[in-house]
């Protein structure tokens, strides 16, 4: 059980670091949030050798929650970028000219 928890926490940390790098590339503001998420995740992993099984299980749920938070931030940023691109695409279209006063 302990080996499984250690391996799953290391895997989740690797996936979280990939999400953090994607979030950090979006803008300078999200870089600070990405670094904070990564530090929150890495500190318990360094102490994982001294934790009990229950603490490792709690850390796994914490990493899943942080991964969901990072993925949510990434999805919101992609949605905003897509809507901005779509708004620029219809800037000079007939639909826009019909609505203008």
PDB file of C-alpha atoms in Angstrom:
ATOM      1  CA  UNK A   1       0.000   0.000   0.000  1.00  0.00           C
ATOM      2  CA  UNK A   2       2.775   2.401   0.916  1.00  0.00           C
ATOM      3  CA  UNK A   3       4.656   1.808  -2.340  1.00  0.00           C
ATOM      4  CA  UNK A   4       1.485   2.429  -4.341  1.00  0.00           C
ATOM      5  CA  UNK A   5       0.837   5.717  -2.527  1.00  0.00           C
ATOM      6  CA  UNK A   6       4.418   6.888  -3.048  1.00  0.00           C
ATOM      7  CA  UNK A   7       4.331   6.033  -6.754  1.00  0.00           C
ATOM      8  CA  UNK A   8       0.934   7.648  -7.296  1.00  0.00           C
ATOM      9  CA  UNK A   9       2.030  10.818  -5.496  1.00  0.00           C
ATOM     10  CA  UNK A  10       5.162  11.039  -7.640  1.00  0.00           C
ATOM     11  CA  UNK A  11       3.092  10.493 -10.790  1.00  0.00           C
ATOM     12  CA  UNK A  12       0.572  13.158  -9.769  1.00  0.00           C
ATOM     13  CA  UNK A  13       3.414  15.557  -9.012  1.00  0.00           C
ATOM     14  CA  UNK A  14       4.835  14.973 -12.491  1.00  0.00           C
ATOM     15  CA  UNK A  15       1.454  15.621 -14.106  1.00  0.00           C
ATOM     16  CA  UNK A  16       0.985  18.685 -11.907  1.00  0.00           C
ATOM     17  CA  UNK A  17       4.358  20.044 -12.982  1.00  0.00           C
ATOM     18  CA  UNK A  18       3.282  19.710 -16.630  1.00  0.00           C
ATOM     19  CA  UNK A  19       0.043  21.605 -15.907  1.00  0.00           C
ATOM     20  CA  UNK A  20       2.033  24.215 -13.980  1.00  0.00           C
ATOM     21  CA  UNK A  21       4.357  24.736 -16.939  1.00  0.00           C
ATOM     22  CA  UNK A  22       1.376  25.177 -19.269  1.00  0.00           C
ATOM     23  CA  UNK A  23      -0.272  27.671 -16.904  1.00  0.00           C
ATOM     24  CA  UNK A  24       3.008  29.562 -16.494  1.00  0.00           C
ATOM     25  CA  UNK A  25       3.325  30.023 -20.260  1.00  0.00           C
ATOM     26  CA  UNK A  26      -0.050  31.771 -20.505  1.00  0.00           C
ATOM     27  CA  UNK A  27       0.845  35.049 -18.811  1.00  0.00           C
ATOM     28  CA  UNK A  28       3.128  36.591 -16.238  1.00  0.00           C
ATOM     29  CA  UNK A  29       0.328  36.851 -13.689  1.00  0.00           C
ATOM     30  CA  UNK A  30      -0.365  33.147 -13.741  1.00  0.00           C
ATOM     31  CA  UNK A  31       3.342  32.351 -13.335  1.00  0.00           C
ATOM     32  CA  UNK A  32       3.209  33.293  -9.644  1.00  0.00           C
ATOM     33  CA  UNK A  33       0.161  31.083  -9.125  1.00  0.00           C
ATOM     34  CA  UNK A  34       1.853  28.228 -10.969  1.00  0.00           C
ATOM     35  CA  UNK A  35       4.989  28.496  -8.836  1.00  0.00           C
ATOM     36  CA  UNK A  36       2.871  28.602  -5.669  1.00  0.00           C
ATOM     37  CA  UNK A  37       0.952  25.475  -6.703  1.00  0.00           C
ATOM     38  CA  UNK A  38       4.202  23.679  -7.470  1.00  0.00           C
ATOM     39  CA  UNK A  39       5.791  24.602  -4.129  1.00  0.00           C
ATOM     40  CA  UNK A  40       2.681  23.532  -2.214  1.00  0.00           C
ATOM     41  CA  UNK A  41       2.913  20.193  -3.988  1.00  0.00           C
ATOM     42  CA  UNK A  42       6.668  19.626  -3.705  1.00  0.00           C
ATOM     43  CA  UNK A  43       7.103  20.346   0.013  1.00  0.00           C
ATOM     44  CA  UNK A  44       5.086  17.347   1.274  1.00  0.00           C
ATOM     45  CA  UNK A  45       6.659  15.105  -1.361  1.00  0.00           C
ATOM     46  CA  UNK A  46      10.106  15.762   0.107  1.00  0.00           C
ATOM     47  CA  UNK A  47       8.808  14.625   3.494  1.00  0.00           C
ATOM     48  CA  UNK A  48       6.882  11.626   2.147  1.00  0.00           C
ATOM     49  CA  UNK A  49       9.432   9.123   3.443  1.00  0.00           C
ATOM     50  CA  UNK A  50       8.555  10.071   7.020  1.00  0.00           C
ATOM     51  CA  UNK A  51       4.758  10.074   6.638  1.00  0.00           C
ATOM     52  CA  UNK A  52       2.251   7.474   7.679  1.00  0.00           C
ATOM     53  CA  UNK A  53      -0.064   5.799   5.178  1.00  0.00           C
ATOM     54  CA  UNK A  54      -2.980   8.045   6.138  1.00  0.00           C
ATOM     55  CA  UNK A  55      -0.895  11.171   5.571  1.00  0.00           C
ATOM     56  CA  UNK A  56       0.213   9.832   2.185  1.00  0.00           C
ATOM     57  CA  UNK A  57      -3.412   9.192   1.253  1.00  0.00           C
ATOM     58  CA  UNK A  58      -4.329  12.740   2.284  1.00  0.00           C
ATOM     59  CA  UNK A  59      -1.438  14.066   0.214  1.00  0.00           C
ATOM     60  CA  UNK A  60      -2.694  12.120  -2.793  1.00  0.00           C
ATOM     61  CA  UNK A  61      -6.137  13.713  -2.479  1.00  0.00           C
ATOM     62  CA  UNK A  62      -4.485  17.118  -2.090  1.00  0.00           C
ATOM     63  CA  UNK A  63      -2.505  16.608  -5.280  1.00  0.00           C
ATOM     64  CA  UNK A  64      -5.646  15.545  -7.152  1.00  0.00           C
ATOM     65  CA  UNK A  65      -7.366  18.726  -5.957  1.00  0.00           C
ATOM     66  CA  UNK A  66      -4.435  20.908  -6.997  1.00  0.00           C
ATOM     67  CA  UNK A  67      -4.339  19.179 -10.365  1.00  0.00           C
ATOM     68  CA  UNK A  68      -8.030  19.917 -10.857  1.00  0.00           C
ATOM     69  CA  UNK A  69      -7.436  23.547  -9.863  1.00  0.00           C
ATOM     70  CA  UNK A  70      -4.582  23.912 -12.354  1.00  0.00           C
ATOM     71  CA  UNK A  71      -6.599  22.256 -15.114  1.00  0.00           C
ATOM     72  CA  UNK A  72      -9.537  24.556 -14.361  1.00  0.00           C
ATOM     73  CA  UNK A  73      -7.329  27.640 -14.605  1.00  0.00           C
ATOM     74  CA  UNK A  74      -5.930  26.345 -17.884  1.00  0.00           C
ATOM     75  CA  UNK A  75      -9.406  25.702 -19.301  1.00  0.00           C
ATOM     76  CA  UNK A  76     -10.640  29.172 -18.318  1.00  0.00           C
ATOM     77  CA  UNK A  77      -7.589  30.778 -19.931  1.00  0.00           C
ATOM     78  CA  UNK A  78      -8.114  28.762 -23.118  1.00  0.00           C
ATOM     79  CA  UNK A  79     -11.799  29.735 -23.156  1.00  0.00           C
ATOM     80  CA  UNK A  80     -10.922  33.426 -22.834  1.00  0.00           C
ATOM     81  CA  UNK A  81      -8.299  33.117 -25.583  1.00  0.00           C
ATOM     82  CA  UNK A  82     -10.774  31.337 -27.856  1.00  0.00           C
ATOM     83  CA  UNK A  83     -13.492  33.923 -27.307  1.00  0.00           C
ATOM     84  CA  UNK A  84     -11.008  36.735 -27.938  1.00  0.00           C
ATOM     85  CA  UNK A  85      -9.904  35.091 -31.180  1.00  0.00           C
ATOM     86  CA  UNK A  86     -13.518  34.537 -32.220  1.00  0.00           C
ATOM     87  CA  UNK A  87     -14.373  38.172 -31.467  1.00  0.00           C
ATOM     88  CA  UNK A  88     -11.495  39.357 -33.645  1.00  0.00           C
ATOM     89  CA  UNK A  89     -12.563  37.074 -36.470  1.00  0.00           C
ATOM     90  CA  UNK A  90     -16.014  38.687 -36.695  1.00  0.00           C
ATOM     91  CA  UNK A  91     -14.775  42.242 -36.222  1.00  0.00           C
ATOM     92  CA  UNK A  92     -15.390  43.420 -39.779  1.00  0.00           C
ATOM     93  CA  UNK A  93     -18.094  40.981 -40.750  1.00  0.00           C
ATOM     94  CA  UNK A  94     -21.550  41.776 -42.051  1.00  0.00           C
ATOM     95  CA  UNK A  95     -23.098  40.641 -38.758  1.00  0.00           C
ATOM     96  CA  UNK A  96     -21.168  43.312 -36.875  1.00  0.00           C
ATOM     97  CA  UNK A  97     -22.073  46.054 -39.390  1.00  0.00           C
ATOM     98  CA  UNK A  98     -25.774  45.232 -39.142  1.00  0.00           C
ATOM     99  CA  UNK A  99     -25.748  45.723 -35.370  1.00  0.00           C
ATOM    100  CA  UNK A 100     -23.856  49.039 -35.505  1.00  0.00           C
ATOM    101  CA  UNK A 101     -26.023  52.165 -35.063  1.00  0.00           C
TER     102      UNK A 101
END
